[in-house]
Amino acid sequence: MKVDYLTEGQTEVDRAEDLHDLLSSHDGSPLRVLGGGSRQLELPPASKSVRLLRLSGMNRIHRLEAADLTCSVEPGLSRYDLDAALAEKGLQLPCTGGGSLGGLFASGEPSPMTPGAHSPRSLLLGMNCILAEGLEFKSGAKVVKNVAGYDLQKLFVGSRGLLFVATMLHLKLRPLVKHRAHLRRRSLEISRAFEIFTRLRHKPEGVSALCIHREDDGIALYLTMEGRTRSGIASLEKEGFEECKLPTLLGGERQNNNLELIRGQVRVSKVLELLAQLPESVAFSCSGTGQFECQASPDLSDSLLRSTFQLGGQAEIRRAKAERRGLSTAMDPAHQRLSNGLKMALDPGGVLH
Amino acid sequence: MLPPMTAIQSLLLAEFGPEQALVSEAALTAYECDGFTIHKQRPLAVLLPENSEEVQKAIRILQREKVPFLARGAGTCLSGGPTAILPSVVIETARMKRILEVHADDLLAVVQPGVVNSELSRHVAHLGLHYAPDPSSQAVCTIGGNVAENSGGPHCFKYGMTTDHILGLQVVLPDGEIAQFGSSCGPRAHEFDLTGLFTGSEGTFGITTEITVRLSPNPESILTLLAAFSSMDAACESVEEIVAAGMIPAALEILDQGTIRAVEASVYRAGYPQEAAAVLLVELDGPADQLAQESNEIRSIFAGNSALEVEEALDQEARARLWRGRKGAFGAMGRLKPDLYVLDGVVPRTQLVGTLRQIAAIAKKYELTLTNVFHAGDGNLHPNISYDGRDAEETRRVVAAGHEILETCINAGGSITGEHGVGSEKLDHMKLMFEEADLQVMERVRMVFNPEELCNPGKVIPERSACSEVARWPQMAERIRKAELEADEGRLSN
């Protein structure tokens, strides 16, 4: 795996016991945790030279309770392998996102593509974890409903491995849907596209992913319909939607190396305002929850961060040269103070980077 | 060392005036407990702020004076969440009841914490929207309280808990600073999810003053079915088969015979068949053609489990009637005995039948009146023990049975609470579920938010020195001591 920041080799761990032994006797030098490493070039570089701690060998499924719609897996398990095991039982993890399961949750990406869909944070029921100092602990539960204790697993989602290391994830599952179709409608005029976009966002059933792309010949709408009948799919086909590949935002596509990828989120009602501030040549896509991605030059990226902030949203540069990755809109000062406090409380030695 | 009580009262009266600071014994009595009536603690004073700034002012004064404080909504919590462990000042948010913003296009609303749960859905009904979390107390409970406890409800099987519908929070931290977590778009991808962490923290991280919630579009169609069974096993088996068939109904609720009969004898009468050992309420929502297909499949499952009868709600009135019995079940229990202890254990759905049998055996062992109404889809049990709180000996048996029931849930691989929270009720049960290291890490996190532990002190994390429930519930301890003395006197006289 290639990274563009300073590293001092890597250690691979296959079992939670080995991870515990390693951390308990660790000398306090900086570590960066990764699963398969597929998101390393989307994360801010470590602030100092780090040893990579790879968990891709921790890839077992420990428990799969089909009737209870739950399972427990190690963080290095790949999404591909989990999906295959679940499909055999007629189940699915109902969110998008690939790579390792630990990476999927730690990255906090992606948010759901439509308002009614599950986000990764709603699917993580509990977890076993270990602090950098070697203290093992657990949070949440294996059952689908639990409010005992603080939801520390929520702190793992989007933490980028900065607070503690996962050794087991307890997940909520759903039955595989009987019918699914990916549909698109292209060459739409912008106001018409947003009219349909808004209508579909308010359609509570069946639309499991929705996004809008600015393309060379206008606006295109992509969506995934699923359910137990084909009726919803048929009615959209009558409206001019045609079958296509799985809809994704720009990040799922090949990137122009001279441009930066910015990912952010604004209220859907502000997307048109945001779009109006970007030159027409700039690639832009937005999901049904207002998560957007844009490929832009560094100057334009900076301007987009400012505009997003002014519109009450948030954004971050995700793919760029190392020194620019992680630049983002400002955080609430109290939130920042508490975040620093949590880092100090859970990783006082500053080991996890 | 606390200042003398009168000094605190005088200070708060001077700062907030008699309209916003309650200090009389009569007024304070109303705040000595929530729906968990076993634990009572009369507050030092009650403050009634109307906005974030007034909450901030109250907290700054109490912080300066080192007086413990806690928030309270409508007081419908069933675990003692808003009942203090130590003498404290209650900051009631019921007057903060404005719906500040509704953005239909963005499917969100911004509300103050005192907004009543069902009031928000009523307010946005004309837009074809609703607020999905629906605790049984939704007609009176507040959204601020729902956030504190991460409340659930019958429809969370499909739609998730409160935390899944909270996009952002404005909170006043225990040091008086106002913080903003999340945003109108939800938790921020590149920040720690403090919205998720705060939701369900039972008021120990601060007091919520504004809540940005996700609104959900109303489903295209709704279909409600009620099936009666001659055994609880058959009702639970039907639930398992429905889920195994790949269906996720909006709700799957079971009431046992004791509950059915209490409901049918009450103002919540819903027409449930009283000879049934259990009724299963199934609600489906979605496109009409899908519902028709699922309804047929479910009827086949009911037939396979020898359902005594099946009723389909054909209109909104019939649907409301079927739900009235379920939502009013806890209220109906008032007919059985003066007090009700509502438990809240969770087990894997596949363990429902075995766990219910064990619970029945525990009730028999302790000679208690126990009924069950529960969220079968989630495996979230609500064993309800009806008792007379004036009878200390019976109360002791209630507490012991409750402990054993939650232990049974843990042994089945479940949880001590699915939606009511730990509160003061389950503090010691936490040690059944979590080990010392788990609690230590929780404590580190609490210290970040609430370093002086002035904000709802003593909650969520149990003290790990030798302590017992009776030590935490002084009034109950007194009753039990009295009962033991009486028992001793009885033995001596014999």
mmCIF file of N, CA, C and O in Angstrom, chain B residues 26-58:
data_model
loop_
_atom_site.group_PDB
_atom_site.id
_atom_site.type_symbol
_atom_site.label_atom_id
_atom_site.label_comp_id
_atom_site.label_asym_id
_atom_site.label_seq_id
_atom_site.Cartn_x
_atom_site.Cartn_y
_atom_site.Cartn_z
ATOM 1 N N ALA B 26 -45.109 22.302 48.722
ATOM 2 C CA ALA B 26 -46.207 21.751 47.913
ATOM 3 C C ALA B 26 -45.772 21.632 46.453
ATOM 4 O O ALA B 26 -46.021 20.611 45.801
ATOM 5 N N ALA B 27 -45.115 22.663 45.950
ATOM 6 C CA ALA B 27 -44.687 22.634 44.541
ATOM 7 C C ALA B 27 -43.613 21.584 44.327
ATOM 8 O O ALA B 27 -43.633 20.851 43.333
ATOM 9 N N LEU B 28 -42.701 21.483 45.267
ATOM 10 C CA LEU B 28 -41.566 20.572 45.094
ATOM 11 C C LEU B 28 -41.988 19.101 45.171
ATOM 12 O O LEU B 28 -41.358 18.236 44.551
ATOM 13 N N THR B 29 -43.066 18.850 45.884
ATOM 14 C CA THR B 29 -43.540 17.463 46.018
ATOM 15 C C THR B 29 -43.869 16.868 44.649
ATOM 16 O O THR B 29 -43.642 15.681 44.400
ATOM 17 N N ALA B 30 -44.381 17.695 43.763
ATOM 18 C CA ALA B 30 -44.747 17.201 42.430
ATOM 19 C C ALA B 30 -43.531 16.744 41.627
ATOM 20 O O ALA B 30 -43.671 16.057 40.620
ATOM 21 N N TYR B 31 -42.350 17.139 42.066
ATOM 22 C CA TYR B 31 -41.130 16.824 41.320
ATOM 23 C C TYR B 31 -40.270 15.770 42.015
ATOM 24 O O TYR B 31 -39.130 15.574 41.642
ATOM 25 N N GLU B 32 -40.835 15.104 43.026
ATOM 26 C CA GLU B 32 -39.970 14.198 43.795
ATOM 27 C C GLU B 32 -39.710 12.863 43.095
ATOM 28 O O GLU B 32 -38.836 12.115 43.488
ATOM 29 N N CYS B 33 -40.473 12.554 42.049
ATOM 30 C CA CYS B 33 -40.162 11.343 41.265
ATOM 31 C C CYS B 33 -40.751 11.475 39.873
ATOM 32 O O CYS B 33 -41.516 12.397 39.580
ATOM 33 N N ASP B 34 -40.350 10.523 39.015
ATOM 34 C CA ASP B 34 -40.957 10.437 37.684
ATOM 35 C C ASP B 34 -41.852 9.197 37.665
ATOM 36 O O ASP B 34 -42.434 8.845 38.696
ATOM 37 N N GLY B 35 -41.917 8.490 36.536
ATOM 38 C CA GLY B 35 -42.763 7.305 36.448
ATOM 39 C C GLY B 35 -42.212 6.117 37.216
ATOM 40 O O GLY B 35 -42.898 5.115 37.386
ATOM 41 N N PHE B 36 -40.978 6.215 37.671
ATOM 42 C CA PHE B 36 -40.389 5.175 38.523
ATOM 43 C C PHE B 36 -40.555 5.634 39.959
ATOM 44 O O PHE B 36 -39.741 6.384 40.494
ATOM 45 N N THR B 37 -41.634 5.195 40.565
ATOM 46 C CA THR B 37 -42.025 5.806 41.839
ATOM 47 C C THR B 37 -41.335 5.180 43.048
ATOM 48 O O THR B 37 -41.537 5.627 44.177
ATOM 49 N N ILE B 38 -40.528 4.152 42.814
ATOM 50 C CA ILE B 38 -39.840 3.523 43.943
ATOM 51 C C ILE B 38 -38.785 4.473 44.514
ATOM 52 O O ILE B 38 -38.556 4.515 45.720
ATOM 53 N N HIS B 39 -38.149 5.234 43.647
ATOM 54 C CA HIS B 39 -37.126 6.176 44.107
ATOM 55 C C HIS B 39 -37.684 7.601 44.092
ATOM 56 O O HIS B 39 -38.177 8.071 43.061
ATOM 57 N N LYS B 40 -37.592 8.249 45.241
ATOM 58 C CA LYS B 40 -38.065 9.632 45.334
ATOM 59 C C LYS B 40 -36.982 10.513 45.940
ATOM 60 O O LYS B 40 -36.238 10.078 46.825
ATOM 61 N N GLN B 41 -36.889 11.729 45.471
ATOM 62 C CA GLN B 41 -35.950 12.703 46.025
ATOM 63 C C GLN B 41 -36.529 14.094 45.744
ATOM 64 O O GLN B 41 -36.596 14.528 44.601
ATOM 65 N N ARG B 42 -36.963 14.741 46.777
ATOM 66 C CA ARG B 42 -37.545 16.067 46.582
ATOM 67 C C ARG B 42 -36.442 17.069 46.223
ATOM 68 O O ARG B 42 -35.400 17.109 46.875
ATOM 69 N N PRO B 43 -36.646 17.855 45.157
ATOM 70 C CA PRO B 43 -35.579 18.794 44.769
ATOM 71 C C PRO B 43 -35.461 19.967 45.746
ATOM 72 O O PRO B 43 -36.391 20.255 46.508
ATOM 73 N N LEU B 44 -34.305 20.623 45.698
ATOM 74 C CA LEU B 44 -34.093 21.822 46.525
ATOM 75 C C LEU B 44 -34.936 22.979 45.994
ATOM 76 O O LEU B 44 -35.422 23.811 46.749
ATOM 77 N N ALA B 45 -35.076 23.017 44.688
ATOM 78 C CA ALA B 45 -35.875 24.058 44.025
ATOM 79 C C ALA B 45 -36.112 23.594 42.599
ATOM 80 O O ALA B 45 -35.425 22.697 42.112
ATOM 81 N N VAL B 46 -37.097 24.212 41.955
ATOM 82 C CA VAL B 46 -37.353 23.914 40.543
ATOM 83 C C VAL B 46 -37.302 25.221 39.767
ATOM 84 O O VAL B 46 -37.968 26.196 40.148
ATOM 85 N N LEU B 47 -36.503 25.246 38.712
ATOM 86 C CA LEU B 47 -36.415 26.423 37.853
ATOM 87 C C LEU B 47 -37.141 26.151 36.541
ATOM 88 O O LEU B 47 -37.115 25.018 36.036
ATOM 89 N N LEU B 48 -37.778 27.184 36.008
ATOM 90 C CA LEU B 48 -38.578 27.021 34.790
ATOM 91 C C LEU B 48 -38.100 27.996 33.711
ATOM 92 O O LEU B 48 -38.776 28.986 33.406
ATOM 93 N N PRO B 49 -36.949 27.749 33.111
ATOM 94 C CA PRO B 49 -36.434 28.669 32.089
ATOM 95 C C PRO B 49 -37.265 28.587 30.813
ATOM 96 O O PRO B 49 -37.954 27.598 30.570
ATOM 97 N N GLU B 50 -37.145 29.643 30.006
ATOM 98 C CA GLU B 50 -37.922 29.667 28.761
ATOM 99 C C GLU B 50 -37.044 29.704 27.530
ATOM 100 O O GLU B 50 -37.545 29.657 26.407
ATOM 101 N N ASN B 51 -35.732 29.841 27.707
ATOM 102 C CA ASN B 51 -34.843 29.865 26.543
ATOM 103 C C ASN B 51 -33.433 29.444 26.955
ATOM 104 O O ASN B 51 -33.146 29.249 28.151
ATOM 105 N N SER B 52 -32.571 29.337 25.958
ATOM 106 C CA SER B 52 -31.203 28.849 26.189
ATOM 107 C C SER B 52 -30.456 29.734 27.176
ATOM 108 O O SER B 52 -29.706 29.240 28.026
ATOM 109 N N GLU B 53 -30.657 31.041 27.042
ATOM 110 C CA GLU B 53 -29.916 31.978 27.887
ATOM 111 C C GLU B 53 -30.302 31.807 29.356
ATOM 112 O O GLU B 53 -29.451 31.917 30.253
ATOM 113 N N GLU B 54 -31.580 31.543 29.597
ATOM 114 C CA GLU B 54 -32.007 31.350 30.986
ATOM 115 C C GLU B 54 -31.479 30.026 31.548
ATOM 116 O O GLU B 54 -31.157 29.941 32.727
ATOM 117 N N VAL B 55 -31.378 29.012 30.692
ATOM 118 C CA VAL B 55 -30.779 27.748 31.149
ATOM 119 C C VAL B 55 -29.308 28.005 31.476
ATOM 120 O O VAL B 55 -28.790 27.557 32.510
ATOM 121 N N GLN B 56 -28.659 28.751 30.608
ATOM 122 C CA GLN B 56 -27.237 29.060 30.822
ATOM 123 C C GLN B 56 -27.052 29.843 32.125
ATOM 124 O O GLN B 56 -26.145 29.543 32.922
ATOM 125 N N LYS B 57 -27.926 30.812 32.345
ATOM 126 C CA LYS B 57 -27.832 31.612 33.576
ATOM 127 C C LYS B 57 -28.009 30.720 34.809
ATOM 128 O O LYS B 57 -27.237 30.805 35.778
ATOM 129 N N ALA B 58 -28.994 29.824 34.740
ATOM 130 C CA ALA B 58 -29.248 28.926 35.885
ATOM 131 C C ALA B 58 -28.026 28.046 36.155
ATOM 132 O O ALA B 58 -27.576 27.914 37.306
#
